[in-house]
Amino acid sequence: MEDLLQQIDKERLPRHIAIIMDGNGRWAQEQGQDRLFGHFHGVESVRNIVEGCAELGVEYLTLYAFSTENWDRPEYEVNGLMELLVDTIRKETETLNRNNIKLHVIGDRRMLSEAVNAELNESLEMTAANTGLNLIMALSYSGRWELVNAVRNIAADVAAGKLEAGKVDQATLQQYLWTSHFPDPELMIRTSGEYRISNFLLFQLAYAELYFTNTRWPDFRKKHLYEAILDFQQRERRFGKTSAQISG
Ligand code: IPE
Ligand code: IPE
Ligand code: MG
């Protein structure tokens, strides 16, 4: 693992990494355990990867923890996940502070229970002054809903005379997203062998490098993060240009 770490070019780190933490359920079922057992173990991976990103000096880490579509899972699993969430935030806030990590939340927070929101507010407040890694939790998140919400707010501001319709451009839309204060992710990782976006950061991932691995989320550790970053560093990001333009 140290070897992988040595190979990473610290000058060319992705500023923002986004992760679809998938495969908790399968990981548990493969061991004859309940799906919640997988979610429980997934928290250990979160801890490890947050630490790994903070050590490297990555500026932003967005973790897809719960999608709006996940509300349709069996009640037992949804409740278990929410309990785990409250419990984890409560236990980890101190560690976040010790490591100068600032917490952010994106998603439709109105769907979250009062208990979850209260716990989140406390943690957001307690970490607000931190200046290290920005940890963005996507909770009850939907990329399409985020865009719809942005369009509604833009329309309202146009109607109120605060904004001119003809002047709405990509930068305007960006400012109305929940992620308005963050740069777009440069690297998006999805674990557990699924090759899709599942409604994650639809606007923001336009030019992200995508990295897929079969490793299930509960098995994902710093070593795997380093592998993903090394893979990212070997790619040529062309943004529509030719290879000669990029290297020249
Ligand atoms: C990801 O693991 C965690 C959440 C979506 C909350 P899954 O629960 O989706 O695990 P699989 O994909 O069923 O294995
Ligand atoms: C995406 O995983 C959401 C999170 C990881 C929180 P899912 O397991 O819900 O996605 P699908 O259903 O396989 O697309
Ligand atoms: Mg899944």
PDB file of C-alpha atoms and ligand atoms in Angstrom:
ATOM      1  CA  MET A   1       0.000   0.000   0.000  1.00  0.00           C
ATOM      2  CA  GLU A   2       2.856   2.389   0.837  1.00  0.00           C
ATOM      3  CA  ASP A   3       4.151   1.604  -2.615  1.00  0.00           C
ATOM      4  CA  LEU A   4       0.901   2.766  -4.244  1.00  0.00           C
ATOM      5  CA  LEU A   5       0.940   5.907  -2.139  1.00  0.00           C
ATOM      6  CA  GLN A   6       4.488   6.723  -3.328  1.00  0.00           C
ATOM      7  CA  GLN A   7       3.365   6.511  -6.941  1.00  0.00           C
ATOM      8  CA  ILE A   8       0.647   9.149  -6.538  1.00  0.00           C
ATOM      9  CA  ASP A   9       1.599  12.531  -7.958  1.00  0.00           C
ATOM     10  CA  LYS A  10       0.569  14.907  -5.161  1.00  0.00           C
ATOM     11  CA  GLU A  11       0.637  17.843  -7.573  1.00  0.00           C
ATOM     12  CA  ARG A  12      -2.052  16.269  -9.739  1.00  0.00           C
ATOM     13  CA  LEU A  13      -4.583  15.053  -7.220  1.00  0.00           C
ATOM     14  CA  PRO A  14      -8.257  15.308  -8.108  1.00  0.00           C
ATOM     15  CA  ARG A  15      -9.557  18.270  -6.101  1.00  0.00           C
ATOM     16  CA  HIS A  16     -12.943  16.641  -5.798  1.00  0.00           C
ATOM     17  CA  ILE A  17     -13.707  12.908  -5.616  1.00  0.00           C
ATOM     18  CA  ALA A  18     -17.289  11.615  -5.647  1.00  0.00           C
ATOM     19  CA  ILE A  19     -18.152   8.049  -4.648  1.00  0.00           C
ATOM     20  CA  ILE A  20     -21.222   5.886  -5.173  1.00  0.00           C
ATOM     21  CA  MET A  21     -20.818   3.566  -2.206  1.00  0.00           C
ATOM     22  CA  ASP A  22     -22.529   0.472  -3.579  1.00  0.00           C
ATOM     23  CA  GLY A  23     -22.651  -3.208  -2.656  1.00  0.00           C
ATOM     24  CA  ASN A  24     -23.356  -3.252   1.075  1.00  0.00           C
ATOM     25  CA  GLY A  25     -26.382  -5.505   0.677  1.00  0.00           C
ATOM     26  CA  ARG A  26     -24.635  -8.031  -1.542  1.00  0.00           C
ATOM     27  CA  TRP A  27     -21.568  -8.071   0.692  1.00  0.00           C
ATOM     28  CA  ALA A  28     -23.760  -9.035   3.646  1.00  0.00           C
ATOM     29  CA  GLN A  29     -25.868 -11.544   1.762  1.00  0.00           C
ATOM     30  CA  GLU A  30     -22.759 -13.284   0.445  1.00  0.00           C
ATOM     31  CA  GLN A  31     -21.935 -14.038   4.066  1.00  0.00           C
ATOM     32  CA  GLY A  32     -25.447 -15.169   4.879  1.00  0.00           C
ATOM     33  CA  GLN A  33     -26.084 -11.984   6.843  1.00  0.00           C
ATOM     34  CA  ASP A  34     -28.797  -9.380   6.904  1.00  0.00           C
ATOM     35  CA  ARG A  35     -28.394  -6.381   4.539  1.00  0.00           C
ATOM     36  CA  LEU A  36     -28.099  -4.032   7.512  1.00  0.00           C
ATOM     37  CA  PHE A  37     -24.955  -5.889   8.537  1.00  0.00           C
ATOM     38  CA  GLY A  38     -23.447  -4.675   5.258  1.00  0.00           C
ATOM     39  CA  HIS A  39     -24.450  -1.062   5.875  1.00  0.00           C
ATOM     40  CA  PHE A  40     -22.981  -1.303   9.341  1.00  0.00           C
ATOM     41  CA  HIS A  41     -19.638  -2.445   7.916  1.00  0.00           C
ATOM     42  CA  GLY A  42     -19.835   0.198   5.194  1.00  0.00           C
ATOM     43  CA  VAL A  43     -19.337   2.821   7.899  1.00  0.00           C
ATOM     44  CA  GLU A  44     -15.834   1.465   8.512  1.00  0.00           C
ATOM     45  CA  SER A  45     -15.036   2.059   4.829  1.00  0.00           C
ATOM     46  CA  VAL A  46     -16.374   5.602   5.078  1.00  0.00           C
ATOM     47  CA  ARG A  47     -14.067   6.256   8.020  1.00  0.00           C
ATOM     48  CA  ASN A  48     -11.081   4.798   6.197  1.00  0.00           C
ATOM     49  CA  ILE A  49     -11.694   6.681   2.928  1.00  0.00           C
ATOM     50  CA  VAL A  50     -12.405  10.005   4.627  1.00  0.00           C
ATOM     51  CA  GLU A  51      -9.136   9.616   6.496  1.00  0.00           C
ATOM     52  CA  GLY A  52      -7.328   8.632   3.294  1.00  0.00           C
ATOM     53  CA  CYS A  53      -8.609  11.697   1.428  1.00  0.00           C
ATOM     54  CA  ALA A  54      -7.760  14.015   4.322  1.00  0.00           C
ATOM     55  CA  GLU A  55      -4.208  12.617   4.537  1.00  0.00           C
ATOM     56  CA  LEU A  56      -3.657  13.050   0.802  1.00  0.00           C
ATOM     57  CA  GLY A  57      -4.955  16.605   0.753  1.00  0.00           C
ATOM     58  CA  VAL A  58      -8.017  16.030  -1.428  1.00  0.00           C
ATOM     59  CA  GLU A  59     -10.173  19.144  -0.986  1.00  0.00           C
ATOM     60  CA  TYR A  60     -13.678  17.753  -1.558  1.00  0.00           C
ATOM     61  CA  LEU A  61     -15.136  14.290  -1.065  1.00  0.00           C
ATOM     62  CA  THR A  62     -18.784  13.642  -1.912  1.00  0.00           C
ATOM     63  CA  LEU A  63     -20.297  10.388  -0.671  1.00  0.00           C
ATOM     64  CA  TYR A  64     -23.600   9.123  -2.053  1.00  0.00           C
ATOM     65  CA  ALA A  65     -25.128   7.655   1.079  1.00  0.00           C
ATOM     66  CA  PHE A  66     -28.833   7.582   0.284  1.00  0.00           C
ATOM     67  CA  SER A  67     -30.778   8.383  -2.890  1.00  0.00           C
ATOM     68  CA  THR A  68     -34.381   9.564  -3.095  1.00  0.00           C
ATOM     69  CA  GLU A  69     -35.074   6.231  -4.815  1.00  0.00           C
ATOM     70  CA  ASN A  70     -33.724   4.411  -1.758  1.00  0.00           C
ATOM     71  CA  TRP A  71     -36.814   5.572   0.175  1.00  0.00           C
ATOM     72  CA  ASP A  72     -38.675   2.836  -1.710  1.00  0.00           C
ATOM     73  CA  ARG A  73     -36.668   0.070  -0.032  1.00  0.00           C
ATOM     74  CA  PRO A  74     -38.355  -2.055   2.671  1.00  0.00           C
ATOM     75  CA  GLU A  75     -39.209   0.005   5.742  1.00  0.00           C
ATOM     76  CA  TYR A  76     -36.981  -2.142   7.899  1.00  0.00           C
ATOM     77  CA  GLU A  77     -33.920  -1.317   5.805  1.00  0.00           C
ATOM     78  CA  VAL A  78     -34.740   2.417   5.517  1.00  0.00           C
ATOM     79  CA  ASN A  79     -35.230   2.704   9.275  1.00  0.00           C
ATOM     80  CA  GLY A  80     -32.042   0.782   9.954  1.00  0.00           C
ATOM     81  CA  LEU A  81     -30.090   3.049   7.616  1.00  0.00           C
ATOM     82  CA  MET A  82     -31.481   6.193   9.227  1.00  0.00           C
ATOM     83  CA  GLU A  83     -30.641   4.926  12.701  1.00  0.00           C
ATOM     84  CA  LEU A  84     -27.154   4.075  11.560  1.00  0.00           C
ATOM     85  CA  LEU A  85     -26.844   7.555  10.107  1.00  0.00           C
ATOM     86  CA  VAL A  86     -27.836   9.329  13.331  1.00  0.00           C
ATOM     87  CA  ASP A  87     -25.594   7.070  15.341  1.00  0.00           C
ATOM     88  CA  THR A  88     -22.605   7.550  13.041  1.00  0.00           C
ATOM     89  CA  ILE A  89     -22.889  11.335  12.890  1.00  0.00           C
ATOM     90  CA  ARG A  90     -23.126  11.484  16.664  1.00  0.00           C
ATOM     91  CA  LYS A  91     -20.050   9.311  17.142  1.00  0.00           C
ATOM     92  CA  GLU A  92     -17.914  10.771  14.363  1.00  0.00           C
ATOM     93  CA  THR A  93     -18.345  14.528  14.754  1.00  0.00           C
ATOM     94  CA  GLU A  94     -15.521  14.675  17.250  1.00  0.00           C
ATOM     95  CA  THR A  95     -13.199  12.847  14.845  1.00  0.00           C
ATOM     96  CA  LEU A  96     -14.191  15.227  12.050  1.00  0.00           C
ATOM     97  CA  ASN A  97     -13.205  18.156  14.236  1.00  0.00           C
ATOM     98  CA  ARG A  98      -9.951  16.589  15.275  1.00  0.00           C
ATOM     99  CA  ASN A  99      -9.062  16.193  11.610  1.00  0.00           C
ATOM    100  CA  ASN A 100     -10.243  19.679  10.588  1.00  0.00           C
ATOM    101  CA  ILE A 101     -12.955  18.198   8.314  1.00  0.00           C
ATOM    102  CA  LYS A 102     -15.978  20.307   7.408  1.00  0.00           C
ATOM    103  CA  LEU A 103     -19.269  18.517   6.873  1.00  0.00           C
ATOM    104  CA  HIS A 104     -21.816  19.512   4.203  1.00  0.00           C
ATOM    105  CA  VAL A 105     -25.102  17.887   3.201  1.00  0.00           C
ATOM    106  CA  ILE A 106     -26.777  17.886  -0.203  1.00  0.00           C
ATOM    107  CA  GLY A 107     -30.196  16.432  -0.915  1.00  0.00           C
ATOM    108  CA  ASP A 108     -33.834  16.925  -0.074  1.00  0.00           C
ATOM    109  CA  ARG A 109     -33.553  17.342   3.663  1.00  0.00           C
ATOM    110  CA  ARG A 110     -37.311  17.780   4.055  1.00  0.00           C
ATOM    111  CA  MET A 111     -37.639  14.036   3.493  1.00  0.00           C
ATOM    112  CA  LEU A 112     -35.372  13.281   6.460  1.00  0.00           C
ATOM    113  CA  SER A 113     -36.820  12.847   9.936  1.00  0.00           C
ATOM    114  CA  GLU A 114     -36.531  15.497  12.618  1.00  0.00           C
ATOM    115  CA  ALA A 115     -34.068  13.343  14.543  1.00  0.00           C
ATOM    116  CA  VAL A 116     -31.788  12.986  11.522  1.00  0.00           C
ATOM    117  CA  ASN A 117     -32.011  16.692  10.707  1.00  0.00           C
ATOM    118  CA  ALA A 118     -31.283  17.690  14.294  1.00  0.00           C
ATOM    119  CA  GLU A 119     -28.206  15.480  14.403  1.00  0.00           C
ATOM    120  CA  LEU A 120     -27.049  16.813  11.047  1.00  0.00           C
ATOM    121  CA  ASN A 121     -27.536  20.438  12.099  1.00  0.00           C
ATOM    122  CA  GLU A 122     -25.479  19.905  15.193  1.00  0.00           C
ATOM    123  CA  SER A 123     -22.641  18.305  13.267  1.00  0.00           C
ATOM    124  CA  LEU A 124     -22.787  20.946  10.508  1.00  0.00           C
ATOM    125  CA  GLU A 125     -22.551  23.665  13.115  1.00  0.00           C
ATOM    126  CA  MET A 126     -19.761  22.002  15.058  1.00  0.00           C
ATOM    127  CA  THR A 127     -17.592  21.501  11.970  1.00  0.00           C
ATOM    128  CA  ALA A 128     -18.463  24.791  10.220  1.00  0.00           C
ATOM    129  CA  ALA A 129     -15.194  26.523  11.064  1.00  0.00           C
ATOM    130  CA  ASN A 130     -12.961  23.666   9.869  1.00  0.00           C
ATOM    131  CA  THR A 131     -10.726  24.399   6.910  1.00  0.00           C
ATOM    132  CA  GLY A 132      -9.449  20.970   5.797  1.00  0.00           C
ATOM    133  CA  LEU A 133     -11.281  18.348   3.749  1.00  0.00           C
ATOM    134  CA  ASN A 134     -14.856  19.212   2.763  1.00  0.00           C
ATOM    135  CA  LEU A 135     -16.954  16.091   3.317  1.00  0.00           C
ATOM    136  CA  ILE A 136     -20.202  16.325   1.382  1.00  0.00           C
ATOM    137  CA  MET A 137     -22.843  13.745   2.255  1.00  0.00           C
ATOM    138  CA  ALA A 138     -25.503  13.168  -0.413  1.00  0.00           C
ATOM    139  CA  LEU A 139     -28.583  12.211   1.573  1.00  0.00           C
ATOM    140  CA  SER A 140     -32.025  11.759   0.107  1.00  0.00           C
ATOM    141  CA  TYR A 141     -30.273  12.997  -3.000  1.00  0.00           C
ATOM    142  CA  SER A 142     -31.517  12.942  -6.601  1.00  0.00           C
ATOM    143  CA  GLY A 143     -29.684  14.623  -9.451  1.00  0.00           C
ATOM    144  CA  ARG A 144     -32.894  15.175 -11.401  1.00  0.00           C
ATOM    145  CA  TRP A 145     -34.666  16.634  -8.410  1.00  0.00           C
ATOM    146  CA  GLU A 146     -31.724  18.950  -7.799  1.00  0.00           C
ATOM    147  CA  LEU A 147     -32.063  20.232 -11.378  1.00  0.00           C
ATOM    148  CA  VAL A 148     -35.841  20.623 -11.108  1.00  0.00           C
ATOM    149  CA  ASN A 149     -35.398  22.485  -7.852  1.00  0.00           C
ATOM    150  CA  ALA A 150     -32.807  24.777  -9.433  1.00  0.00           C
ATOM    151  CA  VAL A 151     -35.096  25.506 -12.406  1.00  0.00           C
ATOM    152  CA  ARG A 152     -37.971  26.334 -10.058  1.00  0.00           C
ATOM    153  CA  ASN A 153     -35.847  28.763  -8.082  1.00  0.00           C
ATOM    154  CA  ILE A 154     -34.499  30.359 -11.245  1.00  0.00           C
ATOM    155  CA  ALA A 155     -38.065  30.756 -12.559  1.00  0.00           C
ATOM    156  CA  ALA A 156     -39.141  32.334  -9.280  1.00  0.00           C
ATOM    157  CA  ASP A 157     -36.249  34.789  -9.386  1.00  0.00           C
ATOM    158  CA  VAL A 158     -37.018  35.658 -13.001  1.00  0.00           C
ATOM    159  CA  ALA A 159     -40.666  36.258 -12.054  1.00  0.00           C
ATOM    160  CA  ALA A 160     -39.550  38.439  -9.152  1.00  0.00           C
ATOM    161  CA  GLY A 161     -37.389  40.505 -11.482  1.00  0.00           C
ATOM    162  CA  LYS A 162     -34.129  39.465  -9.818  1.00  0.00           C
ATOM    163  CA  LEU A 163     -32.851  37.644 -12.886  1.00  0.00           C
ATOM    164  CA  GLU A 164     -33.179  38.113 -16.637  1.00  0.00           C
ATOM    165  CA  ALA A 165     -34.341  34.963 -18.463  1.00  0.00           C
ATOM    166  CA  GLY A 166     -32.078  35.593 -21.450  1.00  0.00           C
ATOM    167  CA  LYS A 167     -29.056  35.823 -19.208  1.00  0.00           C
ATOM    168  CA  VAL A 168     -29.497  32.419 -17.571  1.00  0.00           C
ATOM    169  CA  ASP A 169     -26.455  30.372 -18.570  1.00  0.00           C
ATOM    170  CA  GLN A 170     -24.497  27.370 -17.305  1.00  0.00           C
ATOM    171  CA  ALA A 171     -22.896  29.412 -14.542  1.00  0.00           C
ATOM    172  CA  THR A 172     -26.315  30.626 -13.360  1.00  0.00           C
ATOM    173  CA  LEU A 173     -27.677  27.096 -13.197  1.00  0.00           C
ATOM    174  CA  GLN A 174     -24.568  25.987 -11.327  1.00  0.00           C
ATOM    175  CA  GLN A 175     -25.241  28.648  -8.715  1.00  0.00           C
ATOM    176  CA  TYR A 176     -28.724  27.283  -8.067  1.00  0.00           C
ATOM    177  CA  LEU A 177     -27.558  23.717  -7.424  1.00  0.00           C
ATOM    178  CA  TRP A 178     -27.004  22.368  -3.930  1.00  0.00           C
ATOM    179  CA  THR A 179     -23.347  22.059  -4.897  1.00  0.00           C
ATOM    180  CA  SER A 180     -22.942  25.746  -5.808  1.00  0.00           C
ATOM    181  CA  HIS A 181     -19.968  26.159  -3.473  1.00  0.00           C
ATOM    182  CA  PHE A 182     -18.021  23.138  -4.705  1.00  0.00           C
ATOM    183  CA  PRO A 183     -16.000  22.539  -7.870  1.00  0.00           C
ATOM    184  CA  ASP A 184     -17.230  19.701 -10.096  1.00  0.00           C
ATOM    185  CA  PRO A 185     -15.891  16.237  -9.223  1.00  0.00           C
ATOM    186  CA  GLU A 186     -12.912  15.237 -11.340  1.00  0.00           C
ATOM    187  CA  LEU A 187     -13.066  11.586 -10.369  1.00  0.00           C
ATOM    188  CA  MET A 188     -16.189   9.523  -9.750  1.00  0.00           C
ATOM    189  CA  ILE A 189     -15.786   6.074  -8.227  1.00  0.00           C
ATOM    190  CA  ARG A 190     -18.516   3.419  -8.097  1.00  0.00           C
ATOM    191  CA  THR A 191     -17.968   0.204  -6.195  1.00  0.00           C
ATOM    192  CA  SER A 192     -19.497  -3.246  -6.583  1.00  0.00           C
ATOM    193  CA  GLY A 193     -19.479  -3.708 -10.354  1.00  0.00           C
ATOM    194  CA  GLU A 194     -22.444  -1.591 -11.411  1.00  0.00           C
ATOM    195  CA  TYR A 195     -21.861   0.631 -14.440  1.00  0.00           C
ATOM    196  CA  ARG A 196     -24.379   3.397 -13.948  1.00  0.00           C
ATOM    197  CA  ILE A 197     -24.824   6.840 -12.397  1.00  0.00           C
ATOM    198  CA  SER A 198     -28.078   6.125 -10.509  1.00  0.00           C
ATOM    199  CA  ASN A 199     -29.204   9.766 -10.457  1.00  0.00           C
ATOM    200  CA  PHE A 200     -25.961  11.057  -8.900  1.00  0.00           C
ATOM    201  CA  LEU A 201     -24.683  14.602  -9.669  1.00  0.00           C
ATOM    202  CA  LEU A 202     -26.040  14.584 -13.242  1.00  0.00           C
ATOM    203  CA  PHE A 203     -24.942  18.127 -14.089  1.00  0.00           C
ATOM    204  CA  GLN A 204     -21.694  18.094 -12.123  1.00  0.00           C
ATOM    205  CA  LEU A 205     -20.276  14.850 -13.546  1.00  0.00           C
ATOM    206  CA  ALA A 206     -20.324  16.127 -17.142  1.00  0.00           C
ATOM    207  CA  TYR A 207     -16.533  15.819 -17.477  1.00  0.00           C
ATOM    208  CA  ALA A 208     -15.616  13.603 -14.539  1.00  0.00           C
ATOM    209  CA  GLU A 209     -13.382  10.589 -15.086  1.00  0.00           C
ATOM    210  CA  LEU A 210     -15.395   7.493 -14.171  1.00  0.00           C
ATOM    211  CA  TYR A 211     -13.810   4.614 -12.294  1.00  0.00           C
ATOM    212  CA  PHE A 212     -15.641   1.359 -11.665  1.00  0.00           C
ATOM    213  CA  THR A 213     -14.454  -1.456  -9.442  1.00  0.00           C
ATOM    214  CA  ASN A 214     -15.919  -4.811  -8.489  1.00  0.00           C
ATOM    215  CA  THR A 215     -14.850  -4.344  -4.876  1.00  0.00           C
ATOM    216  CA  ARG A 216     -17.887  -4.122  -2.613  1.00  0.00           C
ATOM    217  CA  TRP A 217     -18.130  -0.958  -0.549  1.00  0.00           C
ATOM    218  CA  PRO A 218     -17.534  -2.672   2.843  1.00  0.00           C
ATOM    219  CA  ASP A 219     -14.224  -4.030   1.458  1.00  0.00           C
ATOM    220  CA  PHE A 220     -13.114  -0.695  -0.028  1.00  0.00           C
ATOM    221  CA  ARG A 221     -10.051   0.739   1.719  1.00  0.00           C
ATOM    222  CA  LYS A 222      -7.322   3.360   1.173  1.00  0.00           C
ATOM    223  CA  LYS A 223      -5.428   0.918  -1.045  1.00  0.00           C
ATOM    224  CA  HIS A 224      -8.397   0.870  -3.453  1.00  0.00           C
ATOM    225  CA  LEU A 225      -8.672   4.656  -3.293  1.00  0.00           C
ATOM    226  CA  TYR A 226      -5.003   4.970  -4.245  1.00  0.00           C
ATOM    227  CA  GLU A 227      -5.547   2.589  -7.173  1.00  0.00           C
ATOM    228  CA  ALA A 228      -8.417   4.741  -8.411  1.00  0.00           C
ATOM    229  CA  ILE A 229      -6.367   7.934  -8.117  1.00  0.00           C
ATOM    230  CA  LEU A 230      -3.428   6.336  -9.945  1.00  0.00           C
ATOM    231  CA  ASP A 231      -5.763   5.247 -12.719  1.00  0.00           C
ATOM    232  CA  PHE A 232      -7.136   8.803 -12.888  1.00  0.00           C
ATOM    233  CA  GLN A 233      -3.620  10.228 -13.129  1.00  0.00           C
ATOM    234  CA  GLN A 234      -2.867   8.058 -16.136  1.00  0.00           C
ATOM    235  CA  ARG A 235      -5.774   9.402 -18.130  1.00  0.00           C
ATOM    236  CA  GLU A 236      -5.698  12.268 -20.551  1.00  0.00           C
ATOM    237  CA  ARG A 237      -8.499  14.707 -19.842  1.00  0.00           C
ATOM    238  CA  ARG A 238      -9.231  16.285 -23.192  1.00  0.00           C
ATOM    239  CA  PHE A 239     -12.484  18.225 -22.592  1.00  0.00           C
ATOM    240  CA  GLY A 240     -13.411  17.893 -26.253  1.00  0.00           C
ATOM    241  CA  LYS A 241     -10.022  18.940 -27.611  1.00  0.00           C
ATOM    242  CA  THR A 242      -7.492  16.812 -29.483  1.00  0.00           C
ATOM    243  CA  SER A 243      -4.671  14.992 -27.795  1.00  0.00           C
ATOM    244  CA  ALA A 244      -2.109  17.253 -29.522  1.00  0.00           C
ATOM    245  CA  GLN A 245      -3.778  20.365 -28.156  1.00  0.00           C
ATOM    246  CA  ILE A 246      -3.608  18.982 -24.634  1.00  0.00           C
ATOM    247  CA  SER A 247       0.029  17.915 -24.684  1.00  0.00           C
ATOM    248  CA  GLY A 248       1.205  20.823 -26.837  1.00  0.00           C
TER     249      GLY A 248
HETATM  250  C1  IPE B   1     -25.235   0.848  -1.039  1.00  0.00           C
HETATM  251  O1  IPE B   1     -25.355  -0.533  -0.930  1.00  0.00           O
HETATM  252  C2  IPE B   1     -25.842   1.569   0.129  1.00  0.00           C
HETATM  253  C3  IPE B   1     -27.117   2.232  -0.160  1.00  0.00           C
HETATM  254  C4  IPE B   1     -27.698   2.332  -1.325  1.00  0.00           C
HETATM  255  C5  IPE B   1     -27.779   2.866   0.966  1.00  0.00           C
HETATM  256  P1  IPE B   1     -26.640  -1.297  -1.411  1.00  0.00           P
HETATM  257  O2  IPE B   1     -27.580  -1.379  -0.258  1.00  0.00           O
HETATM  258  O3  IPE B   1     -27.204  -0.693  -2.628  1.00  0.00           O
HETATM  259  O4  IPE B   1     -26.050  -2.737  -1.717  1.00  0.00           O
HETATM  260  P2  IPE B   1     -26.434  -3.670  -2.937  1.00  0.00           P
HETATM  261  O5  IPE B   1     -26.248  -2.894  -4.170  1.00  0.00           O
HETATM  262  O6  IPE B   1     -27.855  -4.081  -2.732  1.00  0.00           O
HETATM  263  O7  IPE B   1     -25.485  -4.811  -2.822  1.00  0.00           O
HETATM  264  C1  IPE B   2     -26.980   4.217  -5.530  1.00  0.00           C
HETATM  265  O1  IPE B   2     -26.977   2.856  -5.218  1.00  0.00           O
HETATM  266  C2  IPE B   2     -27.281   5.020  -4.304  1.00  0.00           C
HETATM  267  C3  IPE B   2     -26.301   4.951  -3.237  1.00  0.00           C
HETATM  268  C4  IPE B   2     -25.157   4.318  -3.253  1.00  0.00           C
HETATM  269  C5  IPE B   2     -26.653   5.672  -2.060  1.00  0.00           C
HETATM  270  P1  IPE B   2     -28.247   1.949  -5.500  1.00  0.00           P
HETATM  271  O2  IPE B   2     -27.888   0.578  -5.096  1.00  0.00           O
HETATM  272  O3  IPE B   2     -29.450   2.540  -4.864  1.00  0.00           O
HETATM  273  O4  IPE B   2     -28.405   2.078  -7.074  1.00  0.00           O
HETATM  274  P2  IPE B   2     -29.111   1.123  -8.125  1.00  0.00           P
HETATM  275  O5  IPE B   2     -30.482   0.851  -7.603  1.00  0.00           O
HETATM  276  O6  IPE B   2     -28.308  -0.115  -8.197  1.00  0.00           O
HETATM  277  O7  IPE B   2     -29.098   1.887  -9.392  1.00  0.00           O
HETATM  278 MG    MG B   3     -26.919  -1.026  -4.621  1.00  0.00          MG
END
